[in-house]
Amino acid sequence: PPHALRRYFIHIAVLLFAAIIWAETVTDLKNSPLGTALLLLSILTGATVMAMLFKGQAWCRYVCPLGKVIGAGATMSMIELRATPDLCRSCDTTACKKGRPGLRGCPVYLGAHNIKNSLDCLLCGRCVLLCERESPRLLLRNPFVELLAIKGRDLTCTFIIPFLAGSQWARFIVEDAKYQSLIPPLFGPPALSFSLLLIFCFAVFLGIITFGNRLLGMRRSSLPIHCSPMIPVLTPLAFSGELIYRLKYLLSEAGNFPTVLTRQFGLTIEHFSFVIPASAISLLEILILALGCLGSFYVIALFRQKQSESGQTGFCRSLQILVSSVAIVYFLLIG
């Protein structure tokens, strides 16, 4: 796609992500097979239209909301696919990007030599097959180092992480019995009240990010464009919150899966169903939240180490208190 158009694709992706979260909550999409099917068909339609207009899986790379979330999460992956620069310098075919006769190139038209981070790479391994120099390597790494290297410079993380975390707070709140009995009468229809709540929680996380950047000794005037060091600090917590939200529904219905599966073959075997205790699910949620909090603390420790090496000073203790406060709110909401 043209560069001018690519600049706005991330905004479109965030808006589509917001629309999915809004529709999922307001229409109770998670309990509607028909609604879920219509959502998947609309995504398929969007991908088809983009494929007709642009090459290189433009939908997956630029517009797909799920792709943006997965890309942001890939920055915490323990594996990475990277090229060997010394082997790539003398390459004049760039087969990993363009392909070879009978073999298609990189599905996102990136190529191993252009991979700087894991935001766009699909880890499909096609470049490994195409490269005659055996340059691409699958490597193990510290899962938080890339977060520190990016520092929120990429627009994907800058917009997706605060909205992902803010939408989690909004979704946890809207499912609380007190909210359902109190808020709608005060703020009108459920769709309007949830929209206001979603915007408010998003704004809260933007405020947390701004305040956290100041605690790190950063000021807006001293930051490169789109750079936000607080983004990598919140990323582990944001993905822990999303995992908790999704697992809650998965595990609560997991016991019905054998029965539903056998019914597809005309069988009724009720005694295969089971129930996972609510206490076990709650314990798992707390464990996931604790791991996310530890991940955020580790990123703070990495920042403190880099600051001490460069002679800069930041308020890491205050930042730890801020992250702990966010984690406590998560704990209260999931409880």
C-alpha positions as MATLAB code, in Angstrom:
seq = 'PPHALRRYFIHIAVLLFAAIIWAETVTDLKNSPLGTALLLLSILTGATVMAMLFKGQAWCRYVCPLGKVIGAGATMSMIELRATPDLCRSCDTTACKKGRPGLRGCPVYLGAHNIKNSLDCLLCGRCVLLCERESPRLLLRNPFVELLAIKGRDLTCTFIIPFLAGSQWARFIVEDAKYQSLIPPLFGPPALSFSLLLIFCFAVFLGIITFGNRLLGMRRSSLPIHCSPMIPVLTPLAFSGELIYRLKYLLSEAGNFPTVLTRQFGLTIEHFSFVIPASAISLLEILILALGCLGSFYVIALFRQKQSESGQTGFCRSLQILVSSVAIVYFLLIG';
ca = [
       0.000    0.000    0.000;
       1.112    3.618   -0.501;
       3.126    5.090    2.378;
       0.519    7.805    2.959;
      -2.122    5.117    3.435;
       0.073    2.947    5.671;
       0.403    5.845    8.106;
      -3.283    5.613    8.968;
      -3.707    1.836    8.951;
      -2.770    1.534   12.640;
      -5.543    3.979   13.539;
      -7.993    1.914   11.492;
      -6.781   -1.258   13.235;
      -7.301    0.275   16.687;
     -10.784    1.473   15.710;
     -11.646   -2.010   14.420;
     -10.308   -3.526   17.632;
     -12.452   -1.090   19.629;
     -15.477   -2.018   17.511;
     -14.910   -5.743   18.167;
     -14.547   -5.214   21.928;
     -17.627   -2.974   21.961;
     -19.743   -5.412   19.941;
     -18.515   -8.393   21.973;
     -19.613   -6.769   25.229;
     -22.772   -4.925   24.223;
     -24.284   -7.733   22.126;
     -23.024  -10.591   24.371;
     -21.157  -11.921   21.340;
     -19.300  -14.573   23.316;
     -22.610  -16.383   23.897;
     -23.886  -15.982   20.330;
     -22.646  -18.492   17.714;
     -24.443  -16.542   14.969;
     -22.857  -13.255   16.015;
     -19.431  -14.882   16.178;
     -19.911  -16.337   12.693;
     -20.916  -12.920   11.321;
     -17.831  -11.356   12.925;
     -15.544  -13.953   11.338;
     -17.223  -13.462    7.959;
     -16.728   -9.692    8.183;
     -13.029  -10.198    8.974;
     -12.730  -12.602    6.045;
     -14.418  -10.037    3.800;
     -11.995   -7.325    4.896;
      -9.011   -9.592    4.266;
     -10.359  -10.519    0.828;
     -10.890   -6.889   -0.204;
      -7.397   -5.917    0.996;
      -5.885   -8.867   -0.889;
      -7.612   -7.691   -4.071;
      -6.305   -4.131   -3.669;
      -2.781   -4.668   -2.298;
      -0.124   -7.394   -2.286;
       1.902   -8.809    0.577;
      -0.964   -9.750    2.921;
      -1.701   -6.089    3.610;
      -4.639   -7.002    5.838;
      -2.526   -9.148    8.187;
       0.371   -6.711    8.313;
      -1.374   -3.348    8.520;
      -5.091   -3.518    9.333;
      -6.053   -6.744   11.143;
      -6.789   -5.897   14.813;
      -5.874   -9.404   15.966;
      -2.629   -9.179   13.993;
      -1.718   -5.970   15.826;
      -2.421   -7.545   19.209;
      -0.405  -10.665   18.305;
       2.411   -8.466   16.974;
       2.567   -6.524   20.232;
       2.549   -9.800   22.171;
       5.324  -11.218   19.991;
       7.704   -8.639   21.465;
       7.660  -10.822   24.620;
       8.319  -14.072   22.766;
      11.195  -16.280   23.896;
      12.102  -17.045   20.279;
      12.957  -14.804   17.356;
      13.757  -15.228   13.678;
      16.726  -13.121   12.613;
      19.007  -12.966    9.598;
      22.798  -13.174    9.769;
      23.984   -9.750    8.466;
      27.355  -11.005    7.203;
      25.607  -13.546    4.970;
      23.015  -11.068    3.713;
      25.421   -8.302    2.625;
      26.573  -10.130   -0.501;
      23.076  -11.348   -1.437;
      21.737   -9.901   -4.694;
      18.550  -11.981   -5.053;
      16.652  -11.290   -1.787;
      14.837  -14.566   -2.391;
      13.586  -14.548    1.198;
      11.467  -11.524    0.289;
      10.661  -12.001   -3.407;
      10.698  -15.790   -3.605;
      12.176  -18.140   -6.197;
      10.697  -19.853   -9.257;
       7.905  -22.040   -7.982;
       8.199  -20.742   -4.419;
       6.437  -17.660   -3.079;
       8.362  -15.146   -1.038;
       7.680  -13.734    2.409;
       3.882  -13.600    2.943;
       4.116  -10.100    4.439;
       6.731   -9.001    1.854;
       9.303   -8.384    4.573;
      12.170  -10.827    4.119;
      14.549  -12.016    6.814;
      17.037   -9.219    6.115;
      14.402   -6.599    6.990;
      13.319   -8.106   10.313;
      14.269   -5.666   13.060;
      11.726   -6.835   15.643;
       8.916   -9.368   15.995;
       6.011   -6.972   15.409;
       5.459   -7.878   11.742;
       7.184  -11.261   11.340;
       4.723  -14.182   11.311;
       7.433  -16.751   12.160;
       6.177  -18.833    9.239;
       9.734  -19.962    8.386;
       9.347  -19.410    4.638;
      12.534  -17.341    4.513;
      14.447  -20.299    5.990;
      13.265  -22.433    3.070;
      14.047  -19.779    0.448;
      17.468  -18.577    1.590;
      20.330  -20.410   -0.135;
      22.872  -18.936    2.291;
      21.168  -20.272    5.437;
      21.078  -16.777    6.860;
      17.781  -16.836    8.828;
      18.170  -18.381   12.268;
      15.600  -19.252   14.926;
      17.094  -18.038   18.189;
      16.258  -18.135   21.882;
      16.299  -14.805   23.682;
      15.374  -12.956   26.850;
      11.625  -12.361   26.319;
      11.770   -8.789   27.639;
      14.836   -7.419   25.839;
      12.902   -6.438   22.709;
      10.371   -4.543   24.829;
      13.230   -2.462   26.171;
      14.723   -1.940   22.712;
      11.456   -0.742   21.152;
      10.474    1.504   24.097;
       7.028    2.002   22.617;
       8.441    3.605   19.466;
       6.230    1.503   17.223;
       2.730    2.874   16.760;
       1.304   -0.621   17.189;
       2.390   -0.820   20.821;
       1.744    2.874   21.483;
      -1.968    2.534   20.705;
      -2.748   -1.155   21.222;
      -1.313   -1.646   24.730;
      -3.204    1.181   26.521;
      -6.438    0.329   24.728;
      -6.031   -3.400   25.415;
      -5.503   -2.772   29.130;
      -8.217   -0.108   29.336;
     -10.742   -2.331   27.583;
      -9.978   -5.109   30.083;
     -10.833   -2.855   33.000;
     -14.035   -1.812   31.227;
     -15.000   -5.434   30.491;
     -14.276   -6.590   34.041;
     -16.315   -3.695   35.457;
     -19.297   -4.169   33.149;
     -19.636   -7.808   34.233;
     -19.823   -6.848   37.905;
     -23.282   -7.104   39.475;
     -23.025   -3.632   41.035;
     -22.359   -2.079   37.635;
     -25.317   -3.847   36.058;
     -27.677   -2.614   38.781;
     -26.384    0.939   39.150;
     -24.684    2.358   36.055;
     -27.225    1.804   33.221;
     -30.029    3.702   35.047;
     -27.661    6.642   35.539;
     -26.031    6.757   32.100;
     -28.751    5.464   29.812;
     -28.742    2.396   27.538;
     -26.079   -0.294   28.096;
     -24.403    0.534   24.777;
     -23.952    4.191   25.755;
     -22.828    3.459   29.315;
     -20.241    0.909   28.153;
     -18.974    3.302   25.462;
     -18.397    5.997   28.094;
     -16.738    3.477   30.408;
     -14.470    2.209   27.617;
     -13.343    5.736   26.741;
     -12.775    6.552   30.421;
     -10.630    3.451   31.073;
      -8.601    4.119   27.913;
      -7.996    7.680   29.118;
      -6.951    6.363   32.545;
      -4.242    4.189   31.005;
      -3.039    7.037   28.809;
      -2.690    9.054   32.025;
      -0.837    6.180   33.717;
       1.564    5.985   30.773;
       2.206    9.741   30.826;
       2.799    9.701   34.587;
       5.046    6.640   34.318;
       7.162    8.312   31.636;
       7.695   11.221   34.013;
       8.723    8.847   36.789;
      11.296    7.408   34.384;
      12.705   10.904   34.042;
      11.246   11.395   30.568;
       9.484   14.532   29.405;
       7.409   14.862   26.256;
       9.911   17.342   24.808;
      12.797   14.894   25.357;
      11.076   11.865   23.822;
      11.437   10.887   20.159;
       8.182   10.831   18.251;
       5.918    7.936   19.313;
       8.479    6.845   21.933;
       6.903    5.890   25.272;
       9.134    3.928   27.686;
       6.147    3.162   29.917;
       4.573    1.020   27.174;
       6.995   -1.935   27.657;
       6.475   -1.710   31.424;
       2.717   -2.224   31.047;
       2.872   -4.805   28.246;
       3.272   -7.912   30.489;
       0.363   -6.791   32.688;
      -1.827   -5.988   29.682;
      -1.401   -9.430   28.143;
      -1.805  -11.139   31.516;
      -5.136   -9.339   31.914;
      -6.311  -10.436   28.467;
      -5.264  -14.031   29.143;
      -7.203  -13.975   32.423;
     -10.309  -12.605   30.714;
     -10.269  -15.218   27.953;
      -9.344  -18.159   30.190;
     -12.210  -17.394   32.547;
     -14.752  -18.237   29.850;
     -12.735  -21.064   28.336;
     -12.229  -22.937   31.607;
     -15.769  -22.377   32.858;
     -17.133  -24.060   29.708;
     -14.323  -26.580   29.120;
     -16.238  -29.327   30.910;
     -19.025  -29.190   28.338;
     -16.694  -29.758   25.387;
     -16.763  -33.608   25.393;
     -20.573  -33.598   25.472;
     -20.869  -31.004   22.708;
     -18.310  -32.878   20.590;
     -20.094  -36.229   20.872;
     -23.412  -34.590   19.970;
     -21.958  -33.634   16.595;
     -21.884  -37.362   15.822;
     -25.412  -37.990   17.063;
     -24.290  -39.325   20.442;
     -25.399  -38.215   23.875;
     -22.772  -39.014   26.484;
     -23.450  -36.735   29.421;
     -21.177  -38.513   31.907;
     -18.060  -37.229   30.089;
     -18.798  -33.650   31.153;
     -16.970  -32.156   34.122;
     -16.710  -28.886   36.026;
     -13.498  -27.060   36.881;
     -13.850  -25.638   40.415;
     -14.213  -21.863   40.569;
     -11.508  -21.769   43.243;
      -9.040  -23.436   40.853;
      -9.854  -20.900   38.126;
      -9.420  -18.019   40.590;
      -6.073  -19.412   41.740;
      -4.885  -19.679   38.140;
      -5.993  -16.081   37.464;
      -4.025  -14.836   40.467;
      -0.956  -16.784   39.324;
      -1.151  -15.299   35.806;
      -1.593  -11.795   37.240;
       1.408  -12.308   39.534;
       3.550  -13.428   36.584;
       2.480  -10.351   34.608;
       3.363   -8.118   37.542;
       6.767   -9.788   37.887;
       7.339   -9.248   34.162;
       6.601   -5.533   34.542;
       8.948   -5.323   37.540;
      11.678   -7.025   35.507;
      11.296   -4.478   32.690;
      11.598   -1.711   35.307;
      14.793   -3.351   36.579;
      16.183   -3.390   33.027;
      15.379    0.311   32.681;
      17.089    1.036   35.991;
      20.176   -0.859   34.849;
      20.373    1.113   31.588;
      19.828    4.389   33.429;
      22.642    3.649   35.873;
      24.979    2.750   33.000;
      24.254    6.036   31.217;
      24.348    8.150   34.365;
      20.649    9.032   34.202;
      18.372    8.994   37.219;
      14.791    7.792   37.336;
      12.262    7.083   40.049;
      12.077    3.301   39.678;
      10.785    2.775   43.217;
       7.872    5.101   42.518;
       7.328    3.323   39.214;
       7.144   -0.017   41.031;
       4.476    1.447   43.318;
       2.548    2.663   40.255;
       2.690   -0.778   38.619;
       1.694   -2.422   41.904;
      -1.320   -0.102   42.084;
      -2.368   -1.110   38.571;
      -1.960   -4.793   39.507;
      -4.070   -4.288   42.653;
      -6.877   -2.778   40.565;
      -6.655   -5.797   38.250;
      -6.869   -8.087   41.297;
      -9.947   -6.287   42.630;
     -11.649   -6.404   39.234;
     -11.051  -10.092   38.570;
     -12.039  -10.966   42.124;
];
